[in-house]
């Protein structure tokens, strides 16, 4: 059962550059840049509900701003 033994690997990438995407014909991407501090506030305010996303944001915030 995935709830008990699921493994998730999180990676924090820094100094990335935005390049043009080459999606498939039936694939549509909308890229939006949101500052990490705003994402942190969205987690703390309950606006981001997904637990995996919350954990990724909180860990990134902790690594970048609390260390």
Short mmCIF file of C-alpha atoms in Angstrom, two decimals:
data_model
loop_
_atom_site.label_atom_id
_atom_site.label_comp_id
_atom_site.label_asym_id
_atom_site.label_seq_id
_atom_site.Cartn_x
_atom_site.Cartn_y
_atom_site.Cartn_z
CA UNK A 1 0.00 0.00 0.00
CA UNK A 2 1.56 3.27 -1.13
CA UNK A 3 0.44 5.25 1.91
CA UNK A 4 2.75 3.23 4.14
CA UNK A 5 5.77 2.51 1.97
CA UNK A 6 5.86 5.17 -0.73
CA UNK A 7 9.29 6.74 -1.25
CA UNK A 8 9.60 10.24 -2.63
CA UNK A 9 12.88 11.82 -3.67
CA UNK A 10 13.05 15.60 -3.52
CA UNK A 11 15.72 17.60 -5.31
CA UNK A 12 16.50 21.29 -4.97
CA UNK A 13 17.91 22.79 -8.16
CA UNK A 14 19.38 26.29 -8.11
CA UNK A 15 20.81 28.65 -10.71
CA UNK A 16 18.57 27.29 -13.47
CA UNK A 17 17.84 29.13 -16.69
CA UNK A 18 14.52 29.15 -18.51
CA UNK A 19 14.75 27.74 -22.02
CA UNK A 20 12.07 27.26 -24.65
CA UNK A 21 10.03 24.11 -24.20
CA UNK A 22 9.26 21.69 -27.01
CA UNK A 23 6.02 20.04 -25.91
CA UNK A 24 4.19 17.40 -27.92
CA UNK A 25 1.36 18.58 -30.16
CA UNK A 26 -1.27 17.61 -27.58
CA UNK A 27 0.70 18.92 -24.60
CA UNK A 28 0.15 22.42 -23.24
CA UNK A 29 2.41 24.01 -20.65
CA UNK A 30 1.87 27.22 -18.76
CA UNK A 31 4.94 28.27 -16.79
CA UNK A 32 4.42 30.59 -13.86
CA UNK A 33 7.18 31.91 -11.62
CA UNK A 34 6.25 32.32 -7.95
CA UNK A 35 8.80 33.47 -5.36
CA UNK A 36 9.60 30.82 -2.75
CA UNK A 37 8.61 33.19 0.07
CA UNK A 38 5.15 33.52 -1.49
CA UNK A 39 4.84 29.74 -1.84
CA UNK A 40 5.86 29.40 1.82
CA UNK A 41 3.07 31.80 2.81
CA UNK A 42 0.60 29.91 0.62
CA UNK A 43 1.49 26.67 2.46
CA UNK A 44 1.17 28.32 5.87
CA UNK A 45 -2.17 29.93 4.90
CA UNK A 46 -3.57 26.59 3.73
CA UNK A 47 -3.80 27.63 0.08
CA UNK A 48 -1.63 24.69 -1.07
CA UNK A 49 -3.36 21.48 -0.01
CA UNK A 50 -1.13 18.76 -1.49
CA UNK A 51 1.14 17.35 1.25
CA UNK A 52 4.00 16.40 -1.07
CA UNK A 53 4.06 19.92 -2.50
CA UNK A 54 3.91 21.41 1.00
CA UNK A 55 6.87 19.31 2.13
CA UNK A 56 8.94 20.23 -0.93
CA UNK A 57 8.27 23.95 -0.45
CA UNK A 58 8.93 23.90 3.31
CA UNK A 59 12.16 21.92 2.92
CA UNK A 60 13.42 24.23 0.14
CA UNK A 61 12.53 27.28 2.22
CA UNK A 62 14.33 25.84 5.23
CA UNK A 63 17.45 24.96 3.22
CA UNK A 64 17.68 28.31 1.47
CA UNK A 65 16.58 30.71 4.20
CA UNK A 66 17.08 29.02 7.58
CA UNK A 67 20.53 27.47 7.24
#
